[in-house]
CSV table of N, CA and C and ligand atoms in Angstrom, one decimal:
chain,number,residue,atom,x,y,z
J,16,UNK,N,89.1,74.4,125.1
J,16,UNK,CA,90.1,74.9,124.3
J,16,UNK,C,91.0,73.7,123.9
J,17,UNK,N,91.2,74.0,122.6
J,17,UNK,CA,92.5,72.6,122.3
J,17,UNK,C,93.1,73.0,121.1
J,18,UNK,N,94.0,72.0,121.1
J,18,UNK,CA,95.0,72.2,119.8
J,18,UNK,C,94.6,71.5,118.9
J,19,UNK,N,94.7,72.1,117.5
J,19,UNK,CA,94.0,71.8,116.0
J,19,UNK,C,95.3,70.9,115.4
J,20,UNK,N,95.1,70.1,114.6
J,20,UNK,CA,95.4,69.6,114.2
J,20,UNK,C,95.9,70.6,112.8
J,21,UNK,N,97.4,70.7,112.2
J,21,UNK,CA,98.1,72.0,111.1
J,21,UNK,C,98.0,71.2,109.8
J,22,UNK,N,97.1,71.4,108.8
J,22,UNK,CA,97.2,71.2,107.8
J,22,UNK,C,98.7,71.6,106.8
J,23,UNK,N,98.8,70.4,106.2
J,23,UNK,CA,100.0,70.5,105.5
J,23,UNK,C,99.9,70.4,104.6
J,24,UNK,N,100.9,71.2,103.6
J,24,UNK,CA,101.2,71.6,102.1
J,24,UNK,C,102.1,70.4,101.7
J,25,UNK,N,101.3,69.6,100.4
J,25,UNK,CA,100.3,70.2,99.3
J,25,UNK,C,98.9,69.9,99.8
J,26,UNK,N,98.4,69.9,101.1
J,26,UNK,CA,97.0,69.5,100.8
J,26,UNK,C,96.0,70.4,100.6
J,27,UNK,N,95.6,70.0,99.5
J,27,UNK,CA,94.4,70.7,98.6
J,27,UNK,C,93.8,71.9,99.2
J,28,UNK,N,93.7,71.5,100.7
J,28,UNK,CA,92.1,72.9,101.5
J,28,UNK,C,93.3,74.0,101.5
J,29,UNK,N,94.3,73.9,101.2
J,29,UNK,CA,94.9,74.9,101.4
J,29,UNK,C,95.0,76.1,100.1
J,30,UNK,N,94.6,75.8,98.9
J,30,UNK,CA,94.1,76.5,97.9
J,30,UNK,C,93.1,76.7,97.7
J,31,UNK,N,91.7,76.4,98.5
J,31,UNK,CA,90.7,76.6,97.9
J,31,UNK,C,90.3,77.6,99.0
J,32,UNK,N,89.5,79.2,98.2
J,32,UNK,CA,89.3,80.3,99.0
J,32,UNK,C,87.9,79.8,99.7
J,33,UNK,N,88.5,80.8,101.4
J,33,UNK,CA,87.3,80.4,102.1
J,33,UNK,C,86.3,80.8,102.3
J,34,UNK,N,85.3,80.7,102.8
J,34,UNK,CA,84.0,81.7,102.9
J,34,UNK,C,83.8,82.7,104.0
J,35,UNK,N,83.0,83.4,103.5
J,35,UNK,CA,82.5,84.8,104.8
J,35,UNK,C,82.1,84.0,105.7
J,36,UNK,N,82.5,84.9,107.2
J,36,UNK,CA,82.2,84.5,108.4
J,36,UNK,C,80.6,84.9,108.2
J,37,UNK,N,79.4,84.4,108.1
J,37,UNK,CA,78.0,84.9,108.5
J,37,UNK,C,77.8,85.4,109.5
J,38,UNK,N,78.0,84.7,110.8
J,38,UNK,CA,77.5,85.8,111.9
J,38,UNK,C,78.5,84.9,112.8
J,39,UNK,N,78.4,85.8,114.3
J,39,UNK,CA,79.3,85.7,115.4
J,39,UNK,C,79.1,84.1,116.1
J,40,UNK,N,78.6,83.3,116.3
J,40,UNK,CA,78.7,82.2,116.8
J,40,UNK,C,79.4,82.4,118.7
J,41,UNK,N,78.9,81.1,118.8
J,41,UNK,CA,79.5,81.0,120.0
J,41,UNK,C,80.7,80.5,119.7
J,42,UNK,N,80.3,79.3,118.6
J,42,UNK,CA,80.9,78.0,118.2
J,42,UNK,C,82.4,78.9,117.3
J,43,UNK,N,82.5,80.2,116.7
J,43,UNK,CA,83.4,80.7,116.1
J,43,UNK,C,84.0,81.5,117.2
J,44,UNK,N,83.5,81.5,118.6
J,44,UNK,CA,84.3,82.2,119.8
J,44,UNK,C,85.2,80.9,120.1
J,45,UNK,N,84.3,80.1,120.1
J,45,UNK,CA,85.3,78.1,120.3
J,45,UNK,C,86.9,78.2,119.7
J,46,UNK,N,86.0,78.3,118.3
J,46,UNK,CA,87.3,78.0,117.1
J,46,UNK,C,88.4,79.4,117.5
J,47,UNK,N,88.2,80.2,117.8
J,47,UNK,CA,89.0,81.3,117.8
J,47,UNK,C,90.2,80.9,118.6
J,48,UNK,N,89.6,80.8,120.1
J,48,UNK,CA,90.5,79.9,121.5
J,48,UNK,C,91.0,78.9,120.8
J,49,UNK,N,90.6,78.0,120.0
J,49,UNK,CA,91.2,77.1,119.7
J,49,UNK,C,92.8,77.4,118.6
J,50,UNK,N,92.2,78.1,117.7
J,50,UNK,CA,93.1,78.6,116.7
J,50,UNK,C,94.1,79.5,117.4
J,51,UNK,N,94.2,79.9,118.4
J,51,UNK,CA,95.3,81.0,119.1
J,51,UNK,C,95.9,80.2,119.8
J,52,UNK,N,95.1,79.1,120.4
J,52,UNK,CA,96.0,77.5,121.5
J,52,UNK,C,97.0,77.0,120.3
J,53,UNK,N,96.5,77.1,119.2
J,53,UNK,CA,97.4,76.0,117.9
J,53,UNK,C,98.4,76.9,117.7
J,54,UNK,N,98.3,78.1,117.3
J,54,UNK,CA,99.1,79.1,117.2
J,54,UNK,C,100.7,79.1,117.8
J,55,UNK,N,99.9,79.3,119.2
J,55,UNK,CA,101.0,79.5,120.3
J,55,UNK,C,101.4,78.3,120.8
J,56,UNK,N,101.0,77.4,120.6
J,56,UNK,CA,101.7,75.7,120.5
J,56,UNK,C,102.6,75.7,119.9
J,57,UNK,N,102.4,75.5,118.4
J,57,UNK,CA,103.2,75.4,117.1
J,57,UNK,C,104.7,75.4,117.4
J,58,UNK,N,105.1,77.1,117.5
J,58,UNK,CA,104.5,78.5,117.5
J,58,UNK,C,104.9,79.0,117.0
J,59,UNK,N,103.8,79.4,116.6
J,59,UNK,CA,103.9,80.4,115.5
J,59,UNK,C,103.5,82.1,115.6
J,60,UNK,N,103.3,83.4,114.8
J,60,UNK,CA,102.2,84.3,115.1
J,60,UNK,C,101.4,84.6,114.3
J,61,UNK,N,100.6,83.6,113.7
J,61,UNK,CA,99.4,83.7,112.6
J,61,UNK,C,99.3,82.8,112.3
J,62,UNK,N,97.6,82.5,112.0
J,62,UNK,CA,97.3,81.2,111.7
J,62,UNK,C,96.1,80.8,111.4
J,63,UNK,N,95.5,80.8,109.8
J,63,UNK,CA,94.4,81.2,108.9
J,63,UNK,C,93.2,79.9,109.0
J,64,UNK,N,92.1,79.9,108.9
J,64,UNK,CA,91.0,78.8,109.2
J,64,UNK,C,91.6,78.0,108.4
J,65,UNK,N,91.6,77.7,106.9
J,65,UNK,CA,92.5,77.0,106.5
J,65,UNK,C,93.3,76.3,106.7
J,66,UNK,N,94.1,76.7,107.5
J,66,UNK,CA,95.3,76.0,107.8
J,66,UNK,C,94.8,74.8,109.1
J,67,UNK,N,93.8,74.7,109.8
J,67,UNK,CA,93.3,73.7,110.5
J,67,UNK,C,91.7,73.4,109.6
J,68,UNK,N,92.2,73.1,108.4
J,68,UNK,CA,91.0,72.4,107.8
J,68,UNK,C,89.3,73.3,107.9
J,69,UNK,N,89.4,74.9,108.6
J,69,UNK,CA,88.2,75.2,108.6
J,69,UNK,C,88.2,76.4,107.3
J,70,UNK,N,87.2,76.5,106.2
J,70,UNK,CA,87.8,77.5,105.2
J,70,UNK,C,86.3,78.6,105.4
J,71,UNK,N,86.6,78.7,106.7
J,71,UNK,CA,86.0,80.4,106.6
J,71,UNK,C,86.7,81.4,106.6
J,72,UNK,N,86.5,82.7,106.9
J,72,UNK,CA,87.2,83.8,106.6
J,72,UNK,C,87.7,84.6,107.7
J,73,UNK,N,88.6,83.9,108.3
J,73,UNK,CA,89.0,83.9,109.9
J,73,UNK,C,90.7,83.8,109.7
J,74,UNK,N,91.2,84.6,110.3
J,74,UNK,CA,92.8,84.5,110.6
J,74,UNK,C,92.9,84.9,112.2
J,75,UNK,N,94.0,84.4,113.0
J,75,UNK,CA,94.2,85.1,114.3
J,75,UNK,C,95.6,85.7,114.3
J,76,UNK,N,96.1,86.3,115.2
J,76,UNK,CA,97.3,86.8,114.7
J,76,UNK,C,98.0,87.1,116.0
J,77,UNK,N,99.4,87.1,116.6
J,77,UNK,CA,99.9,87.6,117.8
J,77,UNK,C,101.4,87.9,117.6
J,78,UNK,N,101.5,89.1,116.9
J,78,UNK,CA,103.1,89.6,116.4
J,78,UNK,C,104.2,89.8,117.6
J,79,UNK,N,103.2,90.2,118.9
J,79,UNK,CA,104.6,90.4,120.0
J,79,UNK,C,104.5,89.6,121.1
J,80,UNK,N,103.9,88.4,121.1
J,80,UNK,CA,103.9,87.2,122.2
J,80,UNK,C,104.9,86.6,122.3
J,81,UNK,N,105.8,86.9,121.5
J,81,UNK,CA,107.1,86.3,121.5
J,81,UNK,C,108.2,86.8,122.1
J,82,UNK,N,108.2,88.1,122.4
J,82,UNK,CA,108.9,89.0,122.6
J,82,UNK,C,108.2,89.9,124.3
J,83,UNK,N,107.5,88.7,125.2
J,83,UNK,CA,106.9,88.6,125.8
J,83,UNK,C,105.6,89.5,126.2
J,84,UNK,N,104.9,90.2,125.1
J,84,UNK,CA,103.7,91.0,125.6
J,84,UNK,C,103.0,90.4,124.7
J,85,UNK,N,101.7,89.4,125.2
J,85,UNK,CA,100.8,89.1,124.0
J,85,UNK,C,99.5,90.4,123.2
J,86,UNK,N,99.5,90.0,122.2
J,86,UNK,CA,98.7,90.9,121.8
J,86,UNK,C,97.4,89.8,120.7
J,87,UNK,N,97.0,89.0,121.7
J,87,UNK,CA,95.9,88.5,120.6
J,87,UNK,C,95.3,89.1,119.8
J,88,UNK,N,94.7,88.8,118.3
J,88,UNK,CA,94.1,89.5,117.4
J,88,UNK,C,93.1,88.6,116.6
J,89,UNK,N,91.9,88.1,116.9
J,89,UNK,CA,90.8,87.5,115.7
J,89,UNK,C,90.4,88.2,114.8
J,90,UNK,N,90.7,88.3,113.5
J,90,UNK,CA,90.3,89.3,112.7
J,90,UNK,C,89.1,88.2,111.7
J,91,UNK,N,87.7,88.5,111.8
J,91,UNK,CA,86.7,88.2,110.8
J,91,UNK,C,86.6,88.7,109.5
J,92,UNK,N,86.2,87.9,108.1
J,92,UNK,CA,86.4,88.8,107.2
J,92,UNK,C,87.1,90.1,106.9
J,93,UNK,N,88.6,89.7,106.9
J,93,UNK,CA,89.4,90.4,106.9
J,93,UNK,C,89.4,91.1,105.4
J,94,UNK,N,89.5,92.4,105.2
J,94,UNK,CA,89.9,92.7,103.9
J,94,UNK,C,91.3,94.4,104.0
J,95,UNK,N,91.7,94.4,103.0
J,95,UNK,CA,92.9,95.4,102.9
J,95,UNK,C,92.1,96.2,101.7
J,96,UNK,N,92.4,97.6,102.9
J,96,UNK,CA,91.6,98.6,102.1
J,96,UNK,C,92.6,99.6,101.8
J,97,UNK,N,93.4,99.1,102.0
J,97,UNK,CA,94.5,100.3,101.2
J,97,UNK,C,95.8,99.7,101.4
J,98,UNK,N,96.6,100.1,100.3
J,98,UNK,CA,98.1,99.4,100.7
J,98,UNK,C,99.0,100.3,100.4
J,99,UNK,N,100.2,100.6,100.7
J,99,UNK,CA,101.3,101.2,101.0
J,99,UNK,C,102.6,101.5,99.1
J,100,UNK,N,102.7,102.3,98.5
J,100,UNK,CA,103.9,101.9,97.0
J,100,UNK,C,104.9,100.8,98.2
J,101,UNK,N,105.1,102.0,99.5
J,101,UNK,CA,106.7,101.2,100.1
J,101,UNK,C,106.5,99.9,99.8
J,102,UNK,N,107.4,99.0,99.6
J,102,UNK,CA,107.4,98.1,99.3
J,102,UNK,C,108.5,97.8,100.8
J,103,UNK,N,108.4,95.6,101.1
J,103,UNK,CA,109.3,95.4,102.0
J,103,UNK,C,109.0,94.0,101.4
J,104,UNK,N,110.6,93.7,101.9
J,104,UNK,CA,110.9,92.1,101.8
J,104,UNK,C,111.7,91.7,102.9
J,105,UNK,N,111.1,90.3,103.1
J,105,UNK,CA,111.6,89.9,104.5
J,105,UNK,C,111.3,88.2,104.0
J,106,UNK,N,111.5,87.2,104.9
J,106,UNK,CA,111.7,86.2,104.7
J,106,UNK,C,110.4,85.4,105.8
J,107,UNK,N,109.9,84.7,105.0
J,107,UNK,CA,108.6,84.0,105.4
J,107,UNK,C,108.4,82.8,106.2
J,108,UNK,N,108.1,82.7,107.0
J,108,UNK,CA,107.6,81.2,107.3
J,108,UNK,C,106.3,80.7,107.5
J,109,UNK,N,105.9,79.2,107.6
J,109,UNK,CA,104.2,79.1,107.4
J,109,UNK,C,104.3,77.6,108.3
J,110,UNK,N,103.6,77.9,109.1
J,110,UNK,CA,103.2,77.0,109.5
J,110,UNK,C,102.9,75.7,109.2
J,111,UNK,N,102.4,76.0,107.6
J,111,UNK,CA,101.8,74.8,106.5
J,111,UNK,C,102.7,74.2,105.9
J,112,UNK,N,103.8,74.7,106.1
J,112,UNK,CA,105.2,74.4,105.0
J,112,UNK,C,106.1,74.3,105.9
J,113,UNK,N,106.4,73.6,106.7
J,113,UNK,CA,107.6,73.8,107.9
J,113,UNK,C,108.5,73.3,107.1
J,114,UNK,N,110.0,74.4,107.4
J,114,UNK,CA,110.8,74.3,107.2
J,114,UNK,C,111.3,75.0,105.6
J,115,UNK,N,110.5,75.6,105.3
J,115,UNK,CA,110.7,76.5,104.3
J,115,UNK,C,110.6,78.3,104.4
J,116,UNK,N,111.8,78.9,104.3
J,116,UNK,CA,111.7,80.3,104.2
J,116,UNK,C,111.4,80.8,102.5
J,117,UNK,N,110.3,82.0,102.9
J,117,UNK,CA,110.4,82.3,101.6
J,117,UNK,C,110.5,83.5,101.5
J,118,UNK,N,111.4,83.9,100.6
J,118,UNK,CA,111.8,85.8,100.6
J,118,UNK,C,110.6,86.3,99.7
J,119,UNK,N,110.2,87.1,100.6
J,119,UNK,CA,108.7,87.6,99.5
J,119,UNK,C,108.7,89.3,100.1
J,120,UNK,N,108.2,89.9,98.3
J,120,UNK,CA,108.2,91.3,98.7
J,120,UNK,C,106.7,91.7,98.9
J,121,UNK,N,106.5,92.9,99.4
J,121,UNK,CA,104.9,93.1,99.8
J,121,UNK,C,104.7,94.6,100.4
J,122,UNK,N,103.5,94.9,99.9
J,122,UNK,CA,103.5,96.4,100.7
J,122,UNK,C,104.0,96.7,101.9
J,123,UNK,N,104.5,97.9,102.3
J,123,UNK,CA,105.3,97.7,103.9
J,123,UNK,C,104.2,98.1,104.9
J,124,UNK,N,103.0,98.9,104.2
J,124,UNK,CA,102.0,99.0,105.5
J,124,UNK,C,100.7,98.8,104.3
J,125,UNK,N,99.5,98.7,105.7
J,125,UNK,CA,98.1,98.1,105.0
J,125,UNK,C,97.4,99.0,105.6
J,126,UNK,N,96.4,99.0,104.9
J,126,UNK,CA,95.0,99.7,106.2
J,126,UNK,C,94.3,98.4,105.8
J,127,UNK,N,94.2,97.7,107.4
J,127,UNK,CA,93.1,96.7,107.5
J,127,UNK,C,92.0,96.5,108.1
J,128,UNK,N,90.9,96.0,107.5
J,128,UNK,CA,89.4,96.3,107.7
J,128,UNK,C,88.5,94.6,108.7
J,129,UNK,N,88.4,94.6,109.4
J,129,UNK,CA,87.7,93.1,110.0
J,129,UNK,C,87.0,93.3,110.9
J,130,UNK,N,85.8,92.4,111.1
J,130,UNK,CA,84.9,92.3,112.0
J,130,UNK,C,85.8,91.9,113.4
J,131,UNK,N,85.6,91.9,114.4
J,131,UNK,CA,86.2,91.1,115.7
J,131,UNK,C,85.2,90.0,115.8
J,132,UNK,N,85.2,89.8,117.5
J,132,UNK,CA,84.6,88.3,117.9
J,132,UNK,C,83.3,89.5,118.6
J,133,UNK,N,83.4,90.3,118.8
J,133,UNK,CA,81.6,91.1,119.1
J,133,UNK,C,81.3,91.8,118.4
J,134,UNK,N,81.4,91.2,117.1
J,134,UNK,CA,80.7,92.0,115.9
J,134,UNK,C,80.9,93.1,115.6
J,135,UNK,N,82.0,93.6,116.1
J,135,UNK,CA,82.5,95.4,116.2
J,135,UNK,C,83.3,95.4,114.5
J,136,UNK,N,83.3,96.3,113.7
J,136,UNK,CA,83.5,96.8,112.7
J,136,UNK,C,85.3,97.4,113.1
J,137,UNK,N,86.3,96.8,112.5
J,137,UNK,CA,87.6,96.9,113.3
J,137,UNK,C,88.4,97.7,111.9
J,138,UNK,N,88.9,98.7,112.2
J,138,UNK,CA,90.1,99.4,111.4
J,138,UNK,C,91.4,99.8,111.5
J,139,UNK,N,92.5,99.3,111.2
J,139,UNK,CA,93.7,99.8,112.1
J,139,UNK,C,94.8,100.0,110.5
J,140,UNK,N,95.6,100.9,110.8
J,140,UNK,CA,96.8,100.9,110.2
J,140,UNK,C,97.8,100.1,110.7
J,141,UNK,N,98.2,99.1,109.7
J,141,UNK,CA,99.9,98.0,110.1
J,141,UNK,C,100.8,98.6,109.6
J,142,UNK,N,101.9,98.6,110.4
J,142,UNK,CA,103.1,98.7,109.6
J,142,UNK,C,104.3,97.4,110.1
J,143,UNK,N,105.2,97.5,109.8
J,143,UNK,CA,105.9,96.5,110.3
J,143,UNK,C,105.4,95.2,110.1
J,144,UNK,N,106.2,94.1,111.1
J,144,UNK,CA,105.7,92.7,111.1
J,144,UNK,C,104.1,92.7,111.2
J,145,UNK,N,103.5,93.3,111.7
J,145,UNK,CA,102.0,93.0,111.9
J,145,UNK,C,101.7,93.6,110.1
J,146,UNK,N,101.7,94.1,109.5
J,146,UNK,CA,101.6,94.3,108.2
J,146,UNK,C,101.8,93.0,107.3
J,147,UNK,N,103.2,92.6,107.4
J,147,UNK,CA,103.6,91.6,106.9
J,147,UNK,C,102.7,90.5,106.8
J,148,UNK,N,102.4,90.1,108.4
J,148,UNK,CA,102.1,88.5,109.2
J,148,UNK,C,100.8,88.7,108.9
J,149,UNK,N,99.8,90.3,108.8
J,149,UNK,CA,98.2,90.1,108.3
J,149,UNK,C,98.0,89.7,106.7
J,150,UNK,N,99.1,90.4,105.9
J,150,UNK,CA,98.7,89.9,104.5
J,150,UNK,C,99.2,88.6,103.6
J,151,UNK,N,99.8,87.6,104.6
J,151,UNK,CA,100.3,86.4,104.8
J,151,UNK,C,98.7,86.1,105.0
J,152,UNK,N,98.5,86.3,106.1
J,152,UNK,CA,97.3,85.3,106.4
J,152,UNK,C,95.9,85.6,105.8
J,153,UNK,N,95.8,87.1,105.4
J,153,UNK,CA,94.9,87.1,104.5
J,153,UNK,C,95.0,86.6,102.9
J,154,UNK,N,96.1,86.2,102.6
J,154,UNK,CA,96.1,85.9,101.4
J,154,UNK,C,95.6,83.6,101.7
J,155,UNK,N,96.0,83.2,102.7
J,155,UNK,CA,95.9,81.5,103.3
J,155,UNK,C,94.5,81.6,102.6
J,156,UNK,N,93.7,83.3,102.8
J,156,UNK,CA,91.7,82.9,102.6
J,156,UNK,C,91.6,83.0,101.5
J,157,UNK,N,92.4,83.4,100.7
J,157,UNK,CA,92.0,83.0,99.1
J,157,UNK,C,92.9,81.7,98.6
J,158,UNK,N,93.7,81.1,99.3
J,158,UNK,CA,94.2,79.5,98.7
J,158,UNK,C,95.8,79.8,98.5
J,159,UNK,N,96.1,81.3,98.5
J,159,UNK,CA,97.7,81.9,97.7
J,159,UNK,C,98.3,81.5,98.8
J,160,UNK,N,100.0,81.0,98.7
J,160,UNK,CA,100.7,81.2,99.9
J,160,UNK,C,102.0,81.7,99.6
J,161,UNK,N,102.8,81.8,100.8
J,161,UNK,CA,103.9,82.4,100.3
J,161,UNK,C,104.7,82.0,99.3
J,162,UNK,N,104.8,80.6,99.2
J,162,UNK,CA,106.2,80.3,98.0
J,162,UNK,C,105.8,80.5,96.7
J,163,UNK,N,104.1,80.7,96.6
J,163,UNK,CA,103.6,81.4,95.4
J,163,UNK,C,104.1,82.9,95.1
J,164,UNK,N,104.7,83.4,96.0
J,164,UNK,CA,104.8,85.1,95.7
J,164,UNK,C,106.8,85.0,96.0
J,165,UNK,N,107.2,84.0,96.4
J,165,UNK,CA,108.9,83.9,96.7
J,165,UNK,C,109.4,84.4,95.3
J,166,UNK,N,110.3,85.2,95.7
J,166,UNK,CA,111.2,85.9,94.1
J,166,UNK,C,112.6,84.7,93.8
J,167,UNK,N,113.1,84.8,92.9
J,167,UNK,CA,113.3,84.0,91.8
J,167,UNK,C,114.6,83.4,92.7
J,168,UNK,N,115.4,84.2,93.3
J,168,UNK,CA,116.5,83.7,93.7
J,168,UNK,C,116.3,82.6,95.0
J,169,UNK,N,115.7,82.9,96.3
J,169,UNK,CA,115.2,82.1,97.3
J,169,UNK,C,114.4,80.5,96.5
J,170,UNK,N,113.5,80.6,95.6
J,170,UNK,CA,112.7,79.6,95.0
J,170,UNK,C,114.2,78.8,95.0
J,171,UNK,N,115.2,79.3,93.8
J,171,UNK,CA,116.0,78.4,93.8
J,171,UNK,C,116.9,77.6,94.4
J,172,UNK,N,116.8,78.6,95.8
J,172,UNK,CA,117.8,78.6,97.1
J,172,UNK,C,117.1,77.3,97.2
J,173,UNK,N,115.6,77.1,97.6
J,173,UNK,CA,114.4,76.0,98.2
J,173,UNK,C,114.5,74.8,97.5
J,174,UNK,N,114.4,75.0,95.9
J,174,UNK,CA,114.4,73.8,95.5
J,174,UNK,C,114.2,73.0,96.0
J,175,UNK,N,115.1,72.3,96.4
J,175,UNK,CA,115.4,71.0,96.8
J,175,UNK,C,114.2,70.6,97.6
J,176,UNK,N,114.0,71.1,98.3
J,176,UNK,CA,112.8,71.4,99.8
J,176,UNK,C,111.7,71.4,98.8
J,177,UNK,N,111.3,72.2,98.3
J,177,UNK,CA,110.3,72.2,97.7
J,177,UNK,C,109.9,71.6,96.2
J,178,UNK,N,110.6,70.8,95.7
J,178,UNK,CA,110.9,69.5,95.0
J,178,UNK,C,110.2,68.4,95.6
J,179,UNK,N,111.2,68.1,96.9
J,179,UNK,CA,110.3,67.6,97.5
J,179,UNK,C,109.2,67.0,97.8
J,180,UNK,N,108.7,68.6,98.1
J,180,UNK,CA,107.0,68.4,98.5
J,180,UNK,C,105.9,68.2,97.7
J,181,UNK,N,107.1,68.3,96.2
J,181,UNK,CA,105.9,68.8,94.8
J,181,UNK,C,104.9,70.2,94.2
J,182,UNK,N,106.4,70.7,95.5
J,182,UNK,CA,105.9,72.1,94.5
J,182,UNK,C,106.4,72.6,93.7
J,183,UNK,N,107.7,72.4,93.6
J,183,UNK,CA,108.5,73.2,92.2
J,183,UNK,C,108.3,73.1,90.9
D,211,LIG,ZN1,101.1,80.5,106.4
């Protein structure tokens, strides 16, 4: 187990969508320990193959380790098969962008669909933060990130920060 090295924004791997997990690996049981070590280092509670330079279709996730009960989560080829009108907005952070919040609105629950790490076919209703923190990280596997979805007023709050970086 070790800690990954956190890709940072603007670098490129971080836009380009990743590919299907093909099959279970030992070597993607590796990366998984690894990617939840980087996680909870950081720390953070989510944290997309992309984001340590690997662009397959892998996110991990741990909404209440912070709040002292872990709940590890490896979700494979993750997809959202249903989303919520409620809408919710809350304020973002990314690993990839330290030091930027971004107020972004988003379905308030998901039905989400992913393989695990034993090949098991996984379906669960999110609501809350774990809703949020899954379609953050499912969006890292198509290249989108938060300050692409930030509404008008926060962007301008960021500027500065995000001038910066060369994103504005
Ligand atoms: Zn992120």
């Amino acid at each position: 187990m070790a800690i990954l090295p956190i890709v940072l924004f603007p670098d490129r791997r971080l836009r380009l969508p990743a590919l299907p997990v093909p099959q279970v690996t030992q070597g993607l049981h590796d990366l998984a320990a690894d990617m939840l070590d980087t996680m909870y280092a950081a720390p953070g509670r989510g944290l997309a193959g992309p984001q340590v330079g690997v662009l397959l279709r892998i996110f991990v996730m741990d909404v209440t380790w912070r709040d002292g009960t872990p709940s590890p989560c490896v979700c494979l080829n993750p997809e959202i098969i249903d989303a919520s009108d409620d809408l919710a907005t809350g304020q973002e952070g990314c690993l990839s962008i330290p030091g930027v919040g971004a107020v972004v609105t988003r379905p308030a629950e998901i039905t989400l669909r992913w393989t695990d790490l034993s090949g098991q076919q996984m379906q669960e209703r999110l609501t809350g933060f774990a809703a949020i923190c899954a379609q953050h990280e499912l969006d890292h596997l198509n290249g989108r990130l938060c300050i692409d979805l930030m509404d008008e007023a926060s962007r301008m709050a960021d500027s500065p920060a995000l001038s910066a970086m060369g994103a504005a």
